[in-house]
Amino acid sequence: MTEMVRADNVHKAFGSLEVLKGIDLVVQQGEVCCVLGPSGSGKSTFLRCINHLEKINAGRILVDGDLIGYQERGGKLHELGEKDVARQRQSIGMVFQRFNLFPHMTVLQNVMEAPCRVKSENKSVVRDRAVSLLDQVGLGAKKENYPGQLSGGQQQRVAIARALAMRPKLMLFDEPTSALDPELVGEVLDTMKDLARDGMTMVVVTHEIGFAREVGDSLIFMDGGVVVEQGPPREVIANPRETRTKAFLSKVL
Amino acid sequence: MTTEQQETERARPEPIKAVPVRHPGRWVLIAVLAILAAMFIHLLVTNDRFRWSFIFLHYQDGKRGVMFTEPVLEGLRGTILLTITSMVIGIVLGVIIAIMRLSPNRILSSVAWIYTWFFRAVPRLVLAVLFGNLNILWDRIGFGLPFDHQIGKLFGINDLNAQFYSIKASDLLAGFVAGMLALGLSEGAYMAEIVRAGIQSIDPGQAEAAHALGMSRQLVLRRVVLPQAMRVIVPPTGNEVIAMVKDTSLVAFVPVTFELFFQLNQISARTFVVLPVLVAALIWYLIICSVLMVGQFFVERHFSRGYGSTGRARQRLRDIEVEQGGRITGEAS
Ligand SMILES: Nc1ncnc2c1ncn2[C@@H]1O[C@H](COP(=O)(O)OP(=O)(O)OP(=O)(O)O)[C@@H](O)[C@H]1O
Ligand SMILES: [Mg+2]
């Protein structure tokens, strides 16, 4: 088994506001790691550090053995240039709370854009892959629609297909269902379950306790910029040890 | 869903047939406007001081109407060419300066700020005259090693000349080029503000999602941010183009003679006919602007794809049809 994500003592501050105060995390290949925690605890910030959308102030993050955002040469850290950061991000897919589909492109163009422009892959090959990904998330019939014509749940599934089109080793989900109407949550979670079953390594920030219990291999509970408790989801959810975890779970369950 | 179906199954009530609200005030206003319009048309047709034949048919014996004589058509071509070239310069510069302005690098953004500050502060007319006289500063203008004389002196060579190509300043900066630069550089400052507002109107989540896919900053800008910003950028740019058509008349002060209003004025000075010449100019400007507005319509339509209310409405209609056909909305997932 290889370590897909390794975070060592990660610190992040916005100005004087310390948001992450020493996060440690290991996610093995093929594992689904669920991240729980109250609002403002730094979950999104941590996720964004993993693909270097935010620069960390201290600590290390490695994805598949690659140091994210930096390079170690002669015992010194050098910042990676824009190209190298972009290359690292290519193998890390990310799905956002508010979908962030490109509204001026059709669904199919959204999915094809990055493989065609970033990896310069052959267009007809990408097209076939995009079509089959869209079929996989149940949106084969909406290829030519614009995102504005889809429901929230459909948009989020397109966003998942768009990230998968880059063939990532790791997928990051930042509360993928919290902007959705309750009846649309299920379809997105089902897509994510399929993905987990196919062996994708995933880090999922979510408030869906059911999903964490059913699909998660590990769970971390964050509060105030630190990991308060971690372990197998069933255990943590059934018998939380820390008072903060108990208080949080009693609210969301 | 089920309630909707039940409602469609209920008997449909009679459509409402009600007497609409009357608006007598509107009708009074319309009557007044109609009378004014009739008076105006009457004036145009019956007052022979307009001298329509001077404008349209022939202004002197054996010559075409003043709108269509060769010097005026030449001026028209100049006006159009000057509008196009200075707008191209303005748009290209505007995009570059807007991007510099938004750069995290303080020096780049300050340079951009200073540029906009300067060219928005100076009136175009002053710029036009200034550019017409810039050749006072240099004899020759060329491309080559910068500071070649100074570098030469450093190594003990007097008069090192490392210019690959140079031209007499008075040739380059006379007339058309000076006018084009004055208008284009000034336009760049206005376009920079328009482009910046456009870029800033886009949800930062868009750039973030694109970066997360591994796109470079340049690609993000070109493929994701700018195409969406165009919806905000195009309408004020249309205004700028139309303003530019009219501002080209300022280059008469460079001086450039190759321009519509200058040519028409010449004729009025020669023939002592003032009003019909002004009317001729007015008609040409109206025609150019009308053509431009048609162009703007199509450009705007192109950049609003994906947002169109018509597209969405049509999709909604299709969904409703599917629903009423007894099928469940959405698709197998
Ligand atoms: N770009 C930023 N600049 C300044 N402060 C920020 C920035 N991004 C996040 N923060 C702050 O960092 C803290 C953690 O934010 P974060 O978005 O990571 O929380 P979260 O756990 O994801 O919460 P939620 O469940 O509401 O999404 C918050 O107090 C937030 O105000
Ligand atoms: Mg968050």
Coordinates of C-alpha atoms and ligand atoms in Angstrom, one line a residue:
Chain A
M1 CA 0.0 0.0 0.0
T2 CA 1.3 3.4 -0.8
E3 CA 0.6 6.7 1.0
M4 CA -1.4 8.9 -1.4
V5 CA -1.6 11.9 1.0
R6 CA 0.7 12.7 3.8
A7 CA 0.4 15.9 5.8
D8 CA 3.0 16.6 8.5
N9 CA 2.3 19.3 11.0
V10 CA 0.6 21.7 8.5
H11 CA 0.2 25.3 9.6
K12 CA -1.6 28.0 7.8
A13 CA -2.4 31.6 8.8
F14 CA -4.3 34.4 7.0
G15 CA -2.4 37.4 8.3
S16 CA -2.6 37.1 12.0
L17 CA -5.5 34.6 11.9
E18 CA -4.1 31.1 12.5
V19 CA -6.5 28.7 10.7
L20 CA -4.5 25.4 10.7
K21 CA -2.4 24.7 13.8
G22 CA -0.5 21.5 13.0
I23 CA -2.6 19.1 11.0
D24 CA -1.3 15.5 10.5
L25 CA -3.0 13.1 8.2
V26 CA -2.2 10.0 6.2
V27 CA -4.5 8.7 3.5
Q28 CA -3.6 5.4 1.9
Q29 CA -4.2 4.7 -1.8
G30 CA -7.8 3.7 -2.4
E31 CA -9.0 5.0 0.9
V32 CA -11.8 7.4 1.5
C33 CA -11.1 9.9 4.2
C34 CA -13.9 11.9 5.5
V35 CA -13.3 15.3 7.2
L36 CA -15.9 16.5 9.7
G37 CA -15.9 19.7 11.8
P38 CA -17.9 22.8 12.7
S39 CA -17.9 25.8 10.4
G40 CA -14.7 27.8 10.4
S41 CA -12.6 24.9 11.7
G42 CA -10.4 25.1 8.7
K43 CA -11.6 22.1 6.7
S44 CA -11.8 23.9 3.3
T45 CA -8.5 25.6 4.0
F46 CA -6.8 22.3 4.6
L47 CA -8.3 20.8 1.5
R48 CA -7.1 23.8 -0.6
C49 CA -3.6 23.4 0.8
I50 CA -3.5 19.8 -0.5
N51 CA -3.6 21.1 -4.1
H52 CA -1.7 24.3 -3.3
L53 CA -4.6 26.7 -3.9
E54 CA -3.4 28.0 -0.5
K55 CA 0.3 28.2 0.4
I56 CA 1.1 26.6 3.8
N57 CA 3.3 28.5 6.3
A58 CA 4.9 25.5 7.9
G59 CA 4.9 21.7 7.6
R60 CA 4.8 19.4 4.6
I61 CA 2.2 18.0 2.3
L62 CA 3.0 15.1 0.1
V63 CA 0.8 13.6 -2.6
D64 CA 1.9 10.3 -3.9
G65 CA 5.4 11.0 -2.5
D66 CA 5.6 14.4 -4.2
L67 CA 6.2 17.4 -2.1
I68 CA 3.4 19.9 -2.9
G69 CA 4.4 23.4 -3.9
Y70 CA 8.1 23.1 -3.1
Q71 CA 11.2 21.3 -4.1
E72 CA 14.0 20.3 -1.7
R73 CA 17.4 21.0 -3.1
G74 CA 20.6 21.1 -1.0
G75 CA 18.7 21.0 2.2
K76 CA 16.7 24.1 1.2
L77 CA 13.1 24.5 0.1
H78 CA 12.6 26.2 -3.2
E79 CA 9.1 27.3 -4.3
L80 CA 7.9 25.5 -7.4
G81 CA 7.2 27.6 -10.5
E82 CA 3.8 28.0 -11.9
K83 CA 4.2 25.2 -14.5
D84 CA 5.3 22.7 -11.9
V85 CA 2.4 23.6 -9.5
A86 CA 0.0 23.2 -12.4
R87 CA 1.5 19.8 -13.3
Q88 CA 1.0 18.6 -9.7
R89 CA -2.6 19.8 -9.7
Q90 CA -3.3 17.8 -12.9
S91 CA -3.3 14.6 -10.8
I92 CA -5.5 16.0 -8.0
G93 CA -9.1 16.5 -8.9
M94 CA -11.2 18.9 -6.9
V95 CA -15.0 19.4 -6.5
F96 CA -16.3 22.5 -5.0
Q97 CA -19.4 23.3 -2.9
R98 CA -20.7 25.7 -5.5
F99 CA -19.8 23.5 -8.5
N100 CA -17.9 26.3 -10.4
L101 CA -18.6 24.9 -13.8
F102 CA -17.7 27.2 -16.7
P103 CA -21.0 28.7 -17.6
H104 CA -19.9 29.8 -21.1
M105 CA -19.1 26.2 -22.2
T106 CA -21.5 23.3 -22.8
V107 CA -21.3 20.3 -20.4
L108 CA -19.2 18.4 -22.9
Q109 CA -16.8 21.3 -23.4
N110 CA -16.5 21.7 -19.6
V111 CA -15.3 18.1 -19.3
M112 CA -13.0 18.2 -22.4
E113 CA -11.4 21.6 -21.7
A114 CA -8.6 20.6 -19.3
P115 CA -7.5 17.4 -21.0
C116 CA -7.4 19.1 -24.4
R117 CA -5.8 22.4 -23.4
V118 CA -3.6 21.3 -20.4
K119 CA -2.5 17.9 -21.5
S120 CA -2.9 18.5 -25.2
E121 CA -4.5 15.1 -25.6
N122 CA -6.0 14.0 -28.9
K123 CA -9.4 15.6 -29.2
S124 CA -11.4 12.6 -30.3
V125 CA -9.9 10.4 -27.7
V126 CA -10.8 13.0 -25.0
R127 CA -14.3 13.3 -26.5
D128 CA -14.9 9.6 -26.2
R129 CA -13.6 9.6 -22.6
A130 CA -15.8 12.6 -21.7
V131 CA -18.9 11.0 -23.2
S132 CA -18.3 7.8 -21.3
L133 CA -17.7 9.8 -18.0
L134 CA -20.9 11.7 -18.5
D135 CA -22.7 8.4 -19.1
Q136 CA -21.1 7.1 -15.9
V137 CA -22.5 10.0 -13.9
G138 CA -25.9 9.6 -15.6
L139 CA -25.8 12.8 -17.7
G140 CA -25.2 11.4 -21.2
A141 CA -28.3 13.1 -22.4
K142 CA -27.2 16.6 -21.3
K143 CA -23.9 16.8 -23.2
E144 CA -24.9 19.8 -25.3
N145 CA -26.6 21.8 -22.5
Y146 CA -25.1 24.7 -20.7
P147 CA -24.6 24.4 -17.0
G148 CA -27.2 27.1 -16.4
Q149 CA -29.8 24.7 -17.8
L150 CA -29.0 21.9 -15.3
S151 CA -30.2 21.3 -11.7
G152 CA -27.7 21.7 -8.9
G153 CA -27.3 17.9 -8.5
Q154 CA -26.7 17.5 -12.3
Q155 CA -24.1 20.4 -12.2
Q156 CA -22.3 18.8 -9.4
R157 CA -22.1 15.5 -11.2
V158 CA -20.7 17.3 -14.3
A159 CA -18.1 18.8 -12.0
I160 CA -17.1 15.4 -10.8
A161 CA -16.9 14.2 -14.4
R162 CA -14.8 17.2 -15.3
A163 CA -12.3 16.5 -12.5
L164 CA -12.2 12.8 -13.5
A165 CA -11.4 13.6 -17.1
M166 CA -7.9 14.5 -16.0
R167 CA -7.5 10.9 -14.7
P168 CA -6.5 12.1 -11.2
K169 CA -4.9 9.9 -8.5
L170 CA -6.7 11.7 -5.8
M171 CA -10.0 13.5 -5.5
L172 CA -10.8 16.3 -3.1
F173 CA -14.4 17.1 -2.3
D174 CA -15.3 20.2 -0.4
E175 CA -18.9 19.8 0.9
P176 CA -20.1 18.7 -2.5
T177 CA -23.7 18.4 -1.4
S178 CA -24.2 21.3 0.9
A179 CA -25.4 23.7 -1.8
L180 CA -28.0 21.2 -3.0
D181 CA -31.7 20.8 -2.3
P182 CA -32.2 17.7 -0.1
E183 CA -33.8 15.6 -2.8
L184 CA -30.7 16.1 -5.0
V185 CA -28.1 15.1 -2.4
G186 CA -28.6 11.4 -3.0
E187 CA -27.7 11.4 -6.7
V188 CA -24.4 13.1 -6.0
L189 CA -23.5 10.8 -3.1
D190 CA -24.4 7.8 -5.3
T191 CA -21.9 9.0 -7.9
M192 CA -19.2 9.4 -5.2
K193 CA -20.0 5.9 -3.8
D194 CA -19.4 4.5 -7.3
L195 CA -16.1 6.3 -7.5
A196 CA -15.0 5.0 -4.1
R197 CA -16.0 1.4 -5.2
D198 CA -13.8 1.8 -8.2
G199 CA -10.8 2.4 -5.9
M200 CA -10.4 6.2 -6.1
T201 CA -8.5 7.8 -3.3
M202 CA -10.8 10.5 -1.9
V203 CA -10.6 13.2 0.8
V204 CA -14.2 14.3 1.5
V205 CA -15.2 17.3 3.6
T206 CA -18.9 16.6 4.4
H207 CA -21.7 16.9 6.8
E208 CA -23.3 13.7 5.5
I209 CA -22.7 11.4 8.5
G210 CA -24.4 8.5 6.7
F211 CA -22.0 8.8 3.8
A212 CA -19.0 8.9 6.1
R213 CA -20.2 5.8 8.0
E214 CA -21.0 3.8 4.9
V215 CA -18.2 4.8 2.5
G216 CA -15.5 6.2 4.6
D217 CA -12.4 4.2 5.5
S218 CA -11.2 6.8 8.0
L219 CA -12.6 9.9 9.6
I220 CA -11.0 13.0 11.0
F221 CA -12.8 15.5 13.2
M222 CA -11.3 19.0 13.1
D223 CA -12.0 21.9 15.3
G224 CA -10.1 25.2 15.8
G225 CA -7.4 24.2 13.3
V226 CA -6.4 21.0 14.8
V227 CA -7.5 17.3 14.4
V228 CA -9.4 16.6 17.6
E229 CA -10.2 13.0 16.9
Q230 CA -9.6 10.4 14.2
G231 CA -10.3 6.7 13.5
P232 CA -12.6 4.4 11.6
P233 CA -15.9 6.3 10.9
R234 CA -18.2 3.8 12.5
E235 CA -16.3 3.9 15.8
V236 CA -15.9 7.6 15.9
I237 CA -19.5 8.2 15.1
A238 CA -20.9 5.6 17.5
N239 CA -18.6 6.3 20.4
P240 CA -16.9 9.7 20.2
R241 CA -14.3 10.1 22.9
E242 CA -13.8 13.9 22.8
T243 CA -16.4 16.2 24.1
R244 CA -16.1 18.5 21.1
T245 CA -16.8 15.6 18.8
K246 CA -19.7 14.5 20.9
A247 CA -21.2 18.0 20.8
F248 CA -20.8 18.3 17.0
L249 CA -22.2 14.9 16.3
S250 CA -25.2 15.4 18.6
K251 CA -26.0 18.5 16.4
V252 CA -25.7 16.9 13.0
L253 CA -27.1 13.4 13.7
Chain B
M1 CA -44.7 16.8 -9.1
T2 CA -47.8 14.9 -8.1
T3 CA -49.7 18.0 -7.2
E4 CA -48.8 19.5 -10.6
Q5 CA -50.2 16.4 -12.3
Q6 CA -53.4 16.7 -10.3
E7 CA -53.8 20.3 -11.3
T8 CA -53.5 19.5 -14.9
E9 CA -56.1 16.9 -14.6
R10 CA -58.6 19.3 -13.1
A11 CA -61.0 21.1 -15.4
R12 CA -59.4 24.3 -16.7
P13 CA -61.3 27.5 -15.7
E14 CA -62.4 30.1 -18.3
P15 CA -59.6 32.4 -19.4
I16 CA -59.9 35.8 -17.8
K17 CA -61.5 38.5 -20.1
A18 CA -61.3 41.8 -18.2
V19 CA -61.4 45.4 -19.4
P20 CA -57.8 46.7 -19.4
V21 CA -56.8 49.8 -17.3
R22 CA -57.0 52.9 -19.5
H23 CA -54.0 55.3 -19.6
P24 CA -55.3 58.6 -21.0
G25 CA -52.1 60.5 -20.1
R26 CA -50.1 58.3 -22.4
W27 CA -52.4 59.1 -25.3
V28 CA -52.1 62.8 -24.8
L29 CA -48.3 62.5 -24.8
I30 CA -48.4 60.4 -28.0
A31 CA -50.5 63.0 -29.7
V32 CA -48.1 65.8 -28.8
L33 CA -45.1 63.7 -30.0
A34 CA -47.0 63.0 -33.3
I35 CA -47.6 66.7 -33.9
L36 CA -44.0 67.5 -33.2
A37 CA -42.8 64.8 -35.5
A38 CA -45.1 66.0 -38.3
M39 CA -43.8 69.6 -37.9
F40 CA -40.2 68.4 -38.0
I41 CA -40.8 66.4 -41.2
H42 CA -42.7 69.3 -42.7
L43 CA -39.7 71.5 -42.0
L44 CA -37.3 69.0 -43.5
V45 CA -39.3 68.7 -46.7
T46 CA -40.5 72.2 -47.3
N47 CA -37.6 74.4 -46.1
D48 CA -35.4 74.6 -49.2
R49 CA -32.5 76.0 -47.2
F50 CA -31.6 72.4 -46.4
R51 CA -30.7 72.1 -50.0
W52 CA -31.2 68.3 -50.2
S53 CA -30.0 68.2 -53.8
F54 CA -26.7 69.8 -52.6
I55 CA -26.3 67.0 -50.1
F56 CA -27.5 64.1 -52.3
L57 CA -27.4 64.9 -56.0
H58 CA -24.8 67.5 -57.0
Y59 CA -23.2 70.3 -55.1
Q60 CA -21.7 72.0 -58.1
D61 CA -22.2 71.6 -61.8
G62 CA -20.9 68.2 -62.9
K63 CA -20.2 67.0 -59.4
R64 CA -22.0 64.5 -57.2
G65 CA -23.8 65.4 -54.0
V66 CA -21.6 66.6 -51.2
M67 CA -22.0 63.3 -49.3
F68 CA -20.6 61.4 -52.2
T69 CA -17.8 63.5 -53.6
E70 CA -14.4 62.0 -53.8
P71 CA -12.7 64.0 -51.0
V72 CA -15.5 63.3 -48.6
L73 CA -15.5 59.6 -49.4
E74 CA -11.7 59.7 -48.9
G75 CA -12.3 61.4 -45.5
L76 CA -14.9 58.7 -44.7
R77 CA -12.4 56.0 -45.4
G78 CA -9.9 57.8 -43.2
T79 CA -12.3 58.1 -40.4
I80 CA -13.2 54.4 -40.5
L81 CA -9.5 53.4 -40.8
L82 CA -8.6 55.6 -37.9
T83 CA -11.4 54.3 -35.8
I84 CA -10.4 50.7 -36.4
T85 CA -6.7 51.1 -35.9
S86 CA -6.9 53.3 -32.8
M87 CA -9.6 50.9 -31.3
V88 CA -7.3 47.9 -32.0
I89 CA -4.4 49.7 -30.2
G90 CA -6.8 50.7 -27.4
I91 CA -8.2 47.3 -26.8
V92 CA -4.9 45.4 -27.0
L93 CA -3.3 48.0 -24.6
G94 CA -6.4 48.0 -22.4
V95 CA -6.2 44.2 -21.9
I96 CA -2.5 44.3 -21.1
I97 CA -2.8 47.2 -18.7
A98 CA -5.8 45.7 -17.0
I99 CA -3.9 42.5 -16.4
M100 CA -0.9 44.5 -15.1
R101 CA -3.2 46.4 -12.9
L102 CA -4.5 43.2 -11.3
S103 CA -1.1 41.7 -11.0
P104 CA 0.1 40.9 -7.4
N105 CA 3.3 42.6 -8.3
R106 CA 3.2 46.1 -6.9
I107 CA 5.5 47.6 -9.6
L108 CA 3.5 46.3 -12.5
S109 CA 0.2 47.5 -11.0
S110 CA 1.6 50.9 -10.2
V111 CA 2.8 51.4 -13.7
A112 CA -0.6 50.4 -15.0
W113 CA -2.2 52.9 -12.6
I114 CA 0.1 55.7 -13.7
Y115 CA -0.7 55.0 -17.3
T116 CA -4.4 55.2 -16.7
W117 CA -4.1 58.2 -14.6
F118 CA -2.1 60.1 -17.2
F119 CA -4.1 59.2 -20.3
R120 CA -7.4 59.8 -18.7
A121 CA -6.4 63.2 -17.3
V122 CA -5.2 64.6 -20.6
P123 CA -7.9 65.7 -23.1
R124 CA -7.7 63.9 -26.4
L125 CA -7.5 67.2 -28.3
V126 CA -4.4 68.1 -26.4
L127 CA -2.9 64.7 -27.0
A128 CA -3.6 65.0 -30.7
V129 CA -1.8 68.4 -30.9
L130 CA 1.0 67.1 -28.7
F131 CA 1.6 64.0 -30.8
G132 CA 1.6 66.1 -33.9
N133 CA 4.5 68.1 -32.4
L134 CA 6.5 65.3 -30.8
N135 CA 9.0 65.3 -33.6
I136 CA 10.5 68.4 -31.8
L137 CA 11.9 66.0 -29.3
W138 CA 13.8 63.7 -31.7
D139 CA 15.2 63.9 -35.1
R140 CA 15.1 60.2 -35.8
I141 CA 13.2 57.3 -34.2
G142 CA 14.4 53.7 -34.5
F143 CA 14.6 50.2 -33.1
G144 CA 17.8 48.9 -31.6
L145 CA 19.9 48.6 -28.5
P146 CA 18.6 51.0 -25.9
F147 CA 21.1 53.6 -24.6
D148 CA 23.5 52.7 -27.3
H149 CA 25.4 56.0 -27.2
Q150 CA 25.8 55.8 -23.4
I151 CA 27.0 52.2 -23.5
G152 CA 29.4 53.1 -26.3
K153 CA 31.0 55.9 -24.2
L154 CA 31.4 53.4 -21.4
F155 CA 33.6 51.3 -23.6
G156 CA 35.4 54.3 -25.1
I157 CA 33.6 54.2 -28.4
N158 CA 32.2 57.5 -29.4
D159 CA 29.0 57.5 -31.4
L160 CA 28.2 53.8 -31.2
N161 CA 25.1 53.4 -33.3
A162 CA 23.3 50.2 -32.7
Q163 CA 20.0 51.1 -34.4
F164 CA 18.7 48.4 -36.8
Y165 CA 16.1 50.6 -38.3
S166 CA 15.4 54.2 -38.0
I167 CA 13.2 56.8 -39.6
K168 CA 12.9 60.6 -39.6
A169 CA 10.7 61.5 -36.7
S170 CA 8.8 64.1 -38.7
D171 CA 7.9 61.4 -41.3
L172 CA 6.7 58.9 -38.7
L173 CA 4.9 61.3 -36.3
A174 CA 3.2 63.4 -38.9
G175 CA -0.4 63.0 -39.7
F176 CA -2.1 59.7 -39.6
V177 CA 0.3 57.8 -37.3
A178 CA 0.4 60.6 -34.7
G179 CA -3.4 60.8 -34.7
M180 CA -3.7 57.1 -34.5
L181 CA -1.2 56.9 -31.5
A182 CA -2.9 59.8 -29.7
L183 CA -6.3 58.3 -29.9
G184 CA -5.1 54.7 -29.4
L185 CA -3.0 55.4 -26.3
S186 CA -5.8 57.4 -24.8
E187 CA -8.3 54.7 -25.6
G188 CA -6.0 52.2 -23.9
A189 CA -6.6 53.9 -20.6
Y190 CA -10.4 53.8 -20.9
M191 CA -10.4 50.2 -22.2
A192 CA -8.1 49.2 -19.3
E193 CA -10.7 50.3 -16.8
I194 CA -13.5 48.5 -18.7
V195 CA -11.5 45.3 -19.0
R196 CA -10.5 45.4 -15.3
A197 CA -14.2 45.8 -14.3
G198 CA -15.0 42.9 -16.5
I199 CA -12.4 40.6 -15.0
Q200 CA -13.3 41.6 -11.5
S201 CA -16.9 40.8 -12.1
I202 CA -16.1 37.1 -12.6
D203 CA -16.6 34.9 -9.5
P204 CA -13.1 33.9 -8.2
G205 CA -14.4 30.4 -8.0
Q206 CA -14.1 30.2 -11.8
A207 CA -10.4 30.8 -11.8
E208 CA -9.9 28.6 -8.8
A209 CA -11.7 25.6 -10.5
A210 CA -9.6 26.2 -13.6
H211 CA -6.4 26.3 -11.6
A212 CA -7.4 23.1 -9.7
L213 CA -7.6 21.4 -13.1
G214 CA -4.0 22.2 -13.7
M215 CA -4.5 25.2 -16.1
S216 CA -1.8 27.8 -16.2
R217 CA -2.6 31.4 -15.3
Q218 CA -2.5 32.4 -19.0
L219 CA -4.8 29.6 -20.0
V220 CA -7.2 30.5 -17.1
L221 CA -7.3 34.0 -18.3
R222 CA -7.7 33.2 -22.0
R223 CA -10.2 30.3 -21.8
V224 CA -12.2 30.9 -18.6
V225 CA -12.0 34.5 -17.2
L226 CA -11.9 36.7 -20.3
P227 CA -14.6 34.9 -22.3
Q228 CA -17.0 35.4 -19.4
A229 CA -15.8 38.9 -18.7
M230 CA -16.7 39.8 -22.3
R231 CA -20.3 39.9 -21.4
V232 CA -19.5 42.9 -19.2
I233 CA -16.8 44.3 -21.5
V234 CA -18.6 44.4 -24.8
P235 CA -21.5 46.9 -24.1
P236 CA -19.2 49.7 -22.8
T237 CA -16.7 48.9 -25.6
G238 CA -19.5 49.5 -28.1
N239 CA -19.9 52.9 -26.5
E240 CA -16.2 53.5 -26.9
V241 CA -16.1 52.6 -30.6
I242 CA -19.0 54.9 -31.3
A243 CA -17.3 57.7 -29.3
M244 CA -14.1 57.0 -31.2
V245 CA -15.9 57.5 -34.6
K246 CA -16.7 61.0 -33.4
D247 CA -13.4 61.7 -31.7
T248 CA -11.5 61.0 -34.9
S249 CA -12.6 64.5 -35.9
L250 CA -10.1 65.7 -33.3
V251 CA -7.1 64.6 -35.5
A252 CA -7.8 67.6 -37.7
F253 CA -5.6 69.4 -35.1
V254 CA -2.6 67.0 -35.6
P255 CA -3.1 68.0 -38.5
V256 CA -4.6 65.1 -40.5
T257 CA -6.7 66.0 -43.5
F258 CA -7.6 62.4 -44.2
E259 CA -10.8 62.6 -42.2
L260 CA -14.5 63.0 -42.8
F261 CA -15.3 66.2 -40.9
F262 CA -12.2 68.0 -42.1
Q263 CA -13.1 67.3 -45.7
L264 CA -16.7 68.4 -45.3
N265 CA -15.6 71.6 -43.6
Q266 CA -13.2 72.3 -46.5
I267 CA -16.2 72.2 -48.9
S268 CA -18.2 74.4 -46.7
A269 CA -15.4 76.9 -46.6
R270 CA -15.0 76.8 -50.3
T271 CA -18.7 77.0 -51.2
F272 CA -20.0 79.1 -48.3
V273 CA -22.7 76.5 -47.7
V274 CA -22.8 75.7 -44.0
L275 CA -25.9 73.9 -42.9
P276 CA -26.3 71.3 -45.6
V277 CA -22.6 70.3 -45.1
L278 CA -23.3 69.8 -41.4
V279 CA -26.3 67.8 -42.2
A280 CA -24.3 65.7 -44.6
A281 CA -21.7 65.0 -41.8
L282 CA -24.5 64.2 -39.5
I283 CA -26.0 61.7 -41.9
W284 CA -22.6 59.9 -42.4
Y285 CA -22.0 59.7 -38.6
L286 CA -25.6 58.3 -38.2
I287 CA -24.9 55.6 -40.9
I288 CA -21.6 54.6 -39.4
C289 CA -23.0 54.3 -35.9
S290 CA -26.0 52.3 -37.1
V291 CA -23.7 49.8 -38.8
L292 CA -21.6 49.5 -35.6
M293 CA -24.7 48.9 -33.4
V294 CA -25.7 46.0 -35.6
G295 CA -22.2 44.6 -35.2
Q296 CA -22.4 45.1 -31.4
F297 CA -25.7 43.2 -31.3
F298 CA -24.1 40.1 -32.9
V299 CA -21.0 40.3 -30.7
E300 CA -23.1 40.6 -27.5
R301 CA -25.2 37.6 -28.6
H302 CA -22.0 35.5 -29.2
F303 CA -20.6 36.2 -25.7
S304 CA -23.9 35.6 -23.9
R305 CA -24.1 32.0 -24.8
G306 CA -24.8 29.8 -21.8
Y307 CA -26.6 32.7 -20.1
G308 CA -29.4 33.2 -22.6
S309 CA -32.8 33.4 -21.0
T310 CA -34.2 32.1 -24.3
G311 CA -32.0 29.0 -24.1
R312 CA -33.1 28.3 -20.6
A313 CA -36.7 28.9 -21.3
R314 CA -36.6 26.5 -24.2
Q315 CA -35.0 23.9 -22.1
R316 CA -37.6 24.4 -19.4
L317 CA -40.3 24.0 -22.0
R318 CA -38.7 20.7 -23.1
D319 CA -38.6 19.5 -19.6
I320 CA -42.3 20.3 -19.1
E321 CA -43.2 18.4 -22.3
V322 CA -41.3 15.4 -21.0
E323 CA -43.1 15.7 -17.7
Q324 CA -46.5 15.9 -19.3
G325 CA -45.7 13.0 -21.6
G326 CA -45.9 11.0 -18.4
R327 CA -42.2 10.5 -18.0
I328 CA -40.4 11.4 -14.8
T329 CA -38.1 14.4 -15.0
G330 CA -34.3 13.9 -14.9
E331 CA -32.7 10.8 -16.1
A332 CA -31.5 7.5 -14.8
S333 CA -28.7 8.1 -12.4
Ligands
LIG1 N1 -8.7 33.8 2.0 C1 -8.9 34.0 3.3 N2 -8.5 35.1 3.9 C2 -8.7 35.3 5.3 N3 -9.3 34.4 6.1 C3 -9.8 33.3 5.5 C4 -9.6 33.0 4.1 N4 -10.1 31.8 3.9 C5 -10.6 31.3 5.0 N5 -10.4 32.2 6.0 C6 -10.8 32.0 7.5 O1 -10.2 30.8 7.9 C7 -11.1 30.1 8.8 C8 -11.4 28.7 8.3 O2 -12.1 28.8 7.1 P1 -12.5 27.5 6.3 O3 -13.2 27.9 5.1 O4 -11.3 26.6 6.1 O5 -13.5 26.8 7.3 P2 -14.4 25.5 7.0 O6 -14.1 24.6 8.1 O7 -14.3 25.0 5.7 O8 -15.9 26.0 7.3 P3 -17.2 25.8 6.6 O9 -17.8 24.5 7.1 O10 -18.1 26.9 6.9 O11 -16.9 25.7 5.1 C9 -12.4 31.0 8.8 O12 -12.4 31.7 10.0 C10 -12.3 31.9 7.7 O13 -12.8 33.2 8.0
MG2 MG -15.6 25.1 3.9

